[in-house]
PDB file of C-alpha atoms in Angstrom:
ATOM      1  CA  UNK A  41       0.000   0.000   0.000  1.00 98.00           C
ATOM      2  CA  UNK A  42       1.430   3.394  -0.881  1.00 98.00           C
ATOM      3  CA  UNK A  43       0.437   6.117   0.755  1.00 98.00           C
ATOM      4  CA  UNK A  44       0.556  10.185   0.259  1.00 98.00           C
ATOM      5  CA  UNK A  45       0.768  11.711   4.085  1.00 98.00           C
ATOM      6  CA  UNK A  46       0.523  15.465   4.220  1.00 98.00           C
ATOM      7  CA  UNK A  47      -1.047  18.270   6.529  1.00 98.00           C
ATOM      8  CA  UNK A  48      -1.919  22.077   7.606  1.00 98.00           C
ATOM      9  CA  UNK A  49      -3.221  22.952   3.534  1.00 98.00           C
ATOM     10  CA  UNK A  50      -5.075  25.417   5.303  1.00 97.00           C
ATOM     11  CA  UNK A  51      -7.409  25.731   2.238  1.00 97.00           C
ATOM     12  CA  UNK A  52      -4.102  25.640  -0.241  1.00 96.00           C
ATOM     13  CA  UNK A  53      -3.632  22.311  -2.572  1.00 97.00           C
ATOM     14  CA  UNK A  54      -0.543  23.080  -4.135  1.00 96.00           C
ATOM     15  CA  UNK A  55      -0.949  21.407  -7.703  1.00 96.00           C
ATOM     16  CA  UNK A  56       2.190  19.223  -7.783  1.00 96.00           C
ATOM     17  CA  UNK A  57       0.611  17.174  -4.861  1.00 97.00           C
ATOM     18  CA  UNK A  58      -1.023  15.203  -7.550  1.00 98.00           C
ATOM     19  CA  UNK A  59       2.110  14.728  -9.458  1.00 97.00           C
ATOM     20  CA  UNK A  60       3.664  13.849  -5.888  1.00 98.00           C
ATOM     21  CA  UNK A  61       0.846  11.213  -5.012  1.00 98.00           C
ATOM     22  CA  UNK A  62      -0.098   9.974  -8.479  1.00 98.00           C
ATOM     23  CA  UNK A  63       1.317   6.222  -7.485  1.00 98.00           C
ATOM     24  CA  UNK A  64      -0.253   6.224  -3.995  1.00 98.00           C
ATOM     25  CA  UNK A  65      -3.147   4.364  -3.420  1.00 98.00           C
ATOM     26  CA  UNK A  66      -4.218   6.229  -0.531  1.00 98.00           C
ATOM     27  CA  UNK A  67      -4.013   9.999   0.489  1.00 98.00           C
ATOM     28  CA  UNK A  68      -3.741  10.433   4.590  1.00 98.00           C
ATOM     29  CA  UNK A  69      -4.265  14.329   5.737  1.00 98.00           C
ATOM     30  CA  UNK A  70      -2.987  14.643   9.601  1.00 98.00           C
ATOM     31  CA  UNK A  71      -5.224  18.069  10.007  1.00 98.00           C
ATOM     32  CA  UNK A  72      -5.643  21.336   9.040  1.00 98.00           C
ATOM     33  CA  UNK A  73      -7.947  21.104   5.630  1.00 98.00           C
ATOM     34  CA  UNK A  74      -9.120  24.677   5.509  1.00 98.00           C
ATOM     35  CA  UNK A  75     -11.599  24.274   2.868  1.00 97.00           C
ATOM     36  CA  UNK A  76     -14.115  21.774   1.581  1.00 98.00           C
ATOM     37  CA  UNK A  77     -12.417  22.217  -1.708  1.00 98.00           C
ATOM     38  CA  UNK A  78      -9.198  20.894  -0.556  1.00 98.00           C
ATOM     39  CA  UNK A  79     -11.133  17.521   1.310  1.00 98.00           C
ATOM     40  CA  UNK A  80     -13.293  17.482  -2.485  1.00 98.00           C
ATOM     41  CA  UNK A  81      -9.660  17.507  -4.498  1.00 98.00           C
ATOM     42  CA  UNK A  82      -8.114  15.088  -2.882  1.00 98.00           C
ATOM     43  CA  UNK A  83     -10.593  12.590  -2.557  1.00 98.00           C
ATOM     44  CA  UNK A  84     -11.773  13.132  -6.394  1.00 98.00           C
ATOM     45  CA  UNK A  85      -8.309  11.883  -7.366  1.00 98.00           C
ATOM     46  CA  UNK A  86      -7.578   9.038  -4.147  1.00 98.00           C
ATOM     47  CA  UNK A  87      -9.153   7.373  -1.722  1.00 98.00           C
ATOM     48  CA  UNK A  88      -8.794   9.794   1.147  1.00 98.00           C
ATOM     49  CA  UNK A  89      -8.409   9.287   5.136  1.00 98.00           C
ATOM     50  CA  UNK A  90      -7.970  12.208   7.518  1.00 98.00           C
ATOM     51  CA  UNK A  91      -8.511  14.317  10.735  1.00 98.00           C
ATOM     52  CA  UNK A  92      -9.822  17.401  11.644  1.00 98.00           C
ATOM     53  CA  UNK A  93      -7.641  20.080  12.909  1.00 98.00           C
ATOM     54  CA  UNK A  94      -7.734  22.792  15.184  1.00 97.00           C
ATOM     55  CA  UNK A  95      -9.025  25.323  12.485  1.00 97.00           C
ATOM     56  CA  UNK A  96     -11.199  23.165  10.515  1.00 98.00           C
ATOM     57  CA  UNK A  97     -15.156  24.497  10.653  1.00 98.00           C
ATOM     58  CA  UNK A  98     -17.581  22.519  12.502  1.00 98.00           C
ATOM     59  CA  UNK A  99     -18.934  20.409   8.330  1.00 97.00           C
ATOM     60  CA  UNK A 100     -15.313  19.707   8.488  1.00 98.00           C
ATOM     61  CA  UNK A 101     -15.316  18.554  11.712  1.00 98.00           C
ATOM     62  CA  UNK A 102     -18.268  16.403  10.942  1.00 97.00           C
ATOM     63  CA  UNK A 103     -16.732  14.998   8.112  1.00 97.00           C
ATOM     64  CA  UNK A 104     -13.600  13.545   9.779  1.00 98.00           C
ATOM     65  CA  UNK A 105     -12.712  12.485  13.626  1.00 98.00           C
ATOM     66  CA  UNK A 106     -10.310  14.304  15.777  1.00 98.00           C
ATOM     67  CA  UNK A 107      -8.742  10.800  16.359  1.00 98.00           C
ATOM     68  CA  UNK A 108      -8.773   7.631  13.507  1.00 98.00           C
ATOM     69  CA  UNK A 109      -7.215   4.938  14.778  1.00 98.00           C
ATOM     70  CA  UNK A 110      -7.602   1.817  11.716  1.00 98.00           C
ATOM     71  CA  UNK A 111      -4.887  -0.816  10.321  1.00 98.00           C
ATOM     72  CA  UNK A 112      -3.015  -0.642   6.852  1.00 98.00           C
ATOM     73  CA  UNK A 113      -2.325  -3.607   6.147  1.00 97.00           C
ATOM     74  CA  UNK A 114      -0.912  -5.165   9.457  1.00 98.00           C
ATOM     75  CA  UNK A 115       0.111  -1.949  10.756  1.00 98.00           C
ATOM     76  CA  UNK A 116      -1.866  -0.357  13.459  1.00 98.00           C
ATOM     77  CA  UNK A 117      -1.970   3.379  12.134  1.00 98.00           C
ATOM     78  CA  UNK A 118      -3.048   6.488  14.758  1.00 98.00           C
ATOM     79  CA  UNK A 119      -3.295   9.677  13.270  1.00 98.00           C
ATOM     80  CA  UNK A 120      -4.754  12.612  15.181  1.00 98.00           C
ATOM     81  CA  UNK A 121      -3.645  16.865  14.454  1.00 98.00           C
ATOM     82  CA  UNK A 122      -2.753  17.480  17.818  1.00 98.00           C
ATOM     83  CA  UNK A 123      -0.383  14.360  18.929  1.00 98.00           C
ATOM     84  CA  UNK A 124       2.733  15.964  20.634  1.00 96.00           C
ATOM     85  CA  UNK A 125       5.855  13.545  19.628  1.00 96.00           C
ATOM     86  CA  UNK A 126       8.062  10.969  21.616  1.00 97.00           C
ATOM     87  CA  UNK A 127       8.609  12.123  24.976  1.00 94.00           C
ATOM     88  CA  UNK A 128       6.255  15.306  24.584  1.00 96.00           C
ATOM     89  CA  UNK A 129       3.069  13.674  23.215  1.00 98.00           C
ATOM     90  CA  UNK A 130       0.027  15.694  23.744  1.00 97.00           C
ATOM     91  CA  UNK A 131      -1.806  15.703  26.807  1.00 96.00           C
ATOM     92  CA  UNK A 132      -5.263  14.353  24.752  1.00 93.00           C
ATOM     93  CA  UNK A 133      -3.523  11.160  24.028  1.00 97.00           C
ATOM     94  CA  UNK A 134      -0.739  10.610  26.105  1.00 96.00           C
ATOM     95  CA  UNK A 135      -2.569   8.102  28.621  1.00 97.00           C
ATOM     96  CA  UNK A 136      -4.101   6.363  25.915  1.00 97.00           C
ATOM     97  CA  UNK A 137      -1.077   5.950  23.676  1.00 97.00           C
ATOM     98  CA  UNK A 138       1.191   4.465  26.550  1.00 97.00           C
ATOM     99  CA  UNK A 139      -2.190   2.379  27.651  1.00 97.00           C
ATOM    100  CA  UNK A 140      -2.388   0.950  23.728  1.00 98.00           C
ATOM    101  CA  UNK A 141       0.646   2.251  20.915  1.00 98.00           C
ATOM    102  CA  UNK A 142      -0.014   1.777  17.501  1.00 98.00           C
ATOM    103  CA  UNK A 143       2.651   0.940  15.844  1.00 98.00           C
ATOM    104  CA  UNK A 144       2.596   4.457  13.642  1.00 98.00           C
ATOM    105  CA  UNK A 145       1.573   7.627  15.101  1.00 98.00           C
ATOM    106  CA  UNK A 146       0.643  10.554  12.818  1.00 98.00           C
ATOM    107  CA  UNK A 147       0.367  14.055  14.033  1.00 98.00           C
ATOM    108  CA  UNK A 148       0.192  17.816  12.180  1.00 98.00           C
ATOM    109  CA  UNK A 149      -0.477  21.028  13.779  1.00 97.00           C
ATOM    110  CA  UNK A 150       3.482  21.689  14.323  1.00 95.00           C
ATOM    111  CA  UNK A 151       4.266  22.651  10.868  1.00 95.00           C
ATOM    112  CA  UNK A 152       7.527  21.272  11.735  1.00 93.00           C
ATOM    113  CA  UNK A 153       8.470  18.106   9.556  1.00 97.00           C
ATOM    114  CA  UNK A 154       9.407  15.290  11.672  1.00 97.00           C
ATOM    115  CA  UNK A 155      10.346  11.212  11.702  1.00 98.00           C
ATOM    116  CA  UNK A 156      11.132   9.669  15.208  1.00 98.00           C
ATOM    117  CA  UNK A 157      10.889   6.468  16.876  1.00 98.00           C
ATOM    118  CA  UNK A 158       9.826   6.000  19.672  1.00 98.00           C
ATOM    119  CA  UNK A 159      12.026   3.335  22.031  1.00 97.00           C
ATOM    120  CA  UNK A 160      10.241   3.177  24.712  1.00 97.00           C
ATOM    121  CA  UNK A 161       6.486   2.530  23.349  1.00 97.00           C
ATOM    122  CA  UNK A 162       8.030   1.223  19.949  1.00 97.00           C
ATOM    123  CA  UNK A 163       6.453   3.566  17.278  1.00 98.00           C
ATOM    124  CA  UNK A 164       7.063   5.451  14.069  1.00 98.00           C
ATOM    125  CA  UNK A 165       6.107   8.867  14.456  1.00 98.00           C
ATOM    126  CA  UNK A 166       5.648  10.798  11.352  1.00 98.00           C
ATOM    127  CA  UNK A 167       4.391  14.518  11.157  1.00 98.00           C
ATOM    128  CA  UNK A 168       4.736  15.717   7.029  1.00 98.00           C
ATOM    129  CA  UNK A 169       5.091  19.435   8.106  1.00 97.00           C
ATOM    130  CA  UNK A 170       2.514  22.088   6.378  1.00 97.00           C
ATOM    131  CA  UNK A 171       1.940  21.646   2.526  1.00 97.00           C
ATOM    132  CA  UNK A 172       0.184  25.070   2.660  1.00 95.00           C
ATOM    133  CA  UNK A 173       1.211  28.454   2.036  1.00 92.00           C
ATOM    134  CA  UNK A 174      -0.153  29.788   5.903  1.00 88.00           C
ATOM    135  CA  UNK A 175       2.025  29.267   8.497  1.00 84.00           C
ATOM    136  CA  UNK A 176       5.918  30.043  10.007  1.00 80.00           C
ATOM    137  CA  UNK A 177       7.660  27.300   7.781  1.00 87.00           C
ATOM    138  CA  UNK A 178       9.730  28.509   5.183  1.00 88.00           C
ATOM    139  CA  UNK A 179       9.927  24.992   2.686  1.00 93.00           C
ATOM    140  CA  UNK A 180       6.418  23.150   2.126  1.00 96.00           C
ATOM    141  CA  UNK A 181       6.306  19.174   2.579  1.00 97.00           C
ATOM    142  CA  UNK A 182       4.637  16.303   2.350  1.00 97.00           C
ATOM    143  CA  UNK A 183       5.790  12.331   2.917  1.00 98.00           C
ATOM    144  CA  UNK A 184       5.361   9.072   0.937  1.00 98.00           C
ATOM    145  CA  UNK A 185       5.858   5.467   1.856  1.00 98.00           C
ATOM    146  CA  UNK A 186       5.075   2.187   2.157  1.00 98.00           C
ATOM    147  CA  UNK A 187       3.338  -0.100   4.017  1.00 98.00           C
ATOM    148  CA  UNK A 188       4.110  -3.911   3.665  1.00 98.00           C
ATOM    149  CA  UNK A 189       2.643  -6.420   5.700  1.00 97.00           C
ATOM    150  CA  UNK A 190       3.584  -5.115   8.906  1.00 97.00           C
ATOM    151  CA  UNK A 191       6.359  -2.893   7.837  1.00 97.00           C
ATOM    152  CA  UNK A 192       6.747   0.694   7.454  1.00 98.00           C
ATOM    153  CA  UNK A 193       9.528   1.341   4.461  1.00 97.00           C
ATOM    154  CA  UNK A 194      10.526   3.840   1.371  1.00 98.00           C
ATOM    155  CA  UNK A 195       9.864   6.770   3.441  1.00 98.00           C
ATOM    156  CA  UNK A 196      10.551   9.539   1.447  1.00 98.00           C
ATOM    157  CA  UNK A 197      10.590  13.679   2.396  1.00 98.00           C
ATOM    158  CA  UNK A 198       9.145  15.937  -0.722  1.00 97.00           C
ATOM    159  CA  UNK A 199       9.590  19.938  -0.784  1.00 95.00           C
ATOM    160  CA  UNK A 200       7.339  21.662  -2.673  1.00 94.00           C
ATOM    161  CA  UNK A 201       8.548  24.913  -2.369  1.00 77.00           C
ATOM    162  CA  UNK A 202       8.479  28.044  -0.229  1.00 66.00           C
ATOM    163  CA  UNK A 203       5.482  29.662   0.858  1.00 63.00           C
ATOM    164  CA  UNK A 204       5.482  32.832  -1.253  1.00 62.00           C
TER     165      UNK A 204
END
C-alpha cells in the first residue's frame, strides 16, 4: 500500500501534490484542511483518510474524527492533528497511547516536519510538516511510503517549495 501523508493545507492544494501522489493508493491528511475544496480535491483523485484540525469548521469537523485509529495492512496506524511527539506527546492522548501504541503515530499542527521512533512505546512517528502556504515554515512538505505487511519502508521527504 502506498500512501501520500501530508497536513496544515489550510485551504491551499498546491498542484504538484497530484504529481507527488499519483502512485499512492491512498491519500492520509494529519489536520488542518481549511476548505471543503481541498477535502473534495483530494478525494476526487484518491481514496482519502484524515482528521480534523484545530481550524477546521464545525462540516469539516463532521466529516472527519479528531482521532482515527484503523490498520493498513498489518500496521496499526493512529493519526490525530494534535499528537505531541516521543517524549512530549500531547496531553489528549498521552494516557491512551502508553495504555495501547499503535505501531505508527501521525500528528500535524506543528508545521515542523518530523520522523522519530519512539524506544520506549516502539512507534514510528511521522508529522509531514505544512503543505500550505499559511504558516511560520519557510519549505512546504509532504511524505510518501510504504506499508508492507507489517512494515513501514521507502519513506521519502518531498519539498514543494516556499510559501510565497
Amino acid at each position: 500500500m502506498k500512501i501520500g501523508l501530508l497536513s496544515d493545507t489550510h485551504s491551499f492544494l498546491d498542484k504538484a501534490v497530484f504529481h507527488h501522489f499519483d502512485a499512492c493508493d491512498e491519500i492520509w491528511h494529519a489536520g488542518d484542511f481549511g476548505s471543503l475544496d481541498v477535502i473534495e480535491e483530494l478525494a476526487a483523485f484518491k481514496p482519502l483518510k484524515g482528521v480534523y484540525g484545530n481550524i477546521d469548521a464545525p462540516i469539516i469537523q463532521r466529516e472527519f474524527p479528531e482521532h482515527l485509529r484503523f490498520h493498513c495492512e498489518k500496521v496499526d496506524v493512529w493519526m490525530t492533528h494534535i499528537g505531541g511527539y516521543p517524549g512530549r506527546y500531547s496531553p489528549s492522548v498521552k494516557d491512551a497511547i502508553r495504555k495501547n501504541p499503535p505501531k505508527l503515530f501521525i500528528s500535524g499542527h506543528s508545521h515542523i516536519l518530523k520522523v522519530k521512533y519512539d524506544e520506549q512505546l516502539r512507534l514510528l512517528h511521522l508529522n509531514p510538516g505544512a503543505a500550505g502556504k499559511q504558516g511560520w515554515h519557510t519549505v512546504r512538505t509532504l511524505m510518501r511510503f510504504e506499508i508492507k505487511a507489517n512494515r513501514i519502508e521507502n519513506l521519502e521527504v518531498i519539498e514543494l517549495a516556499g510559501r510565497s
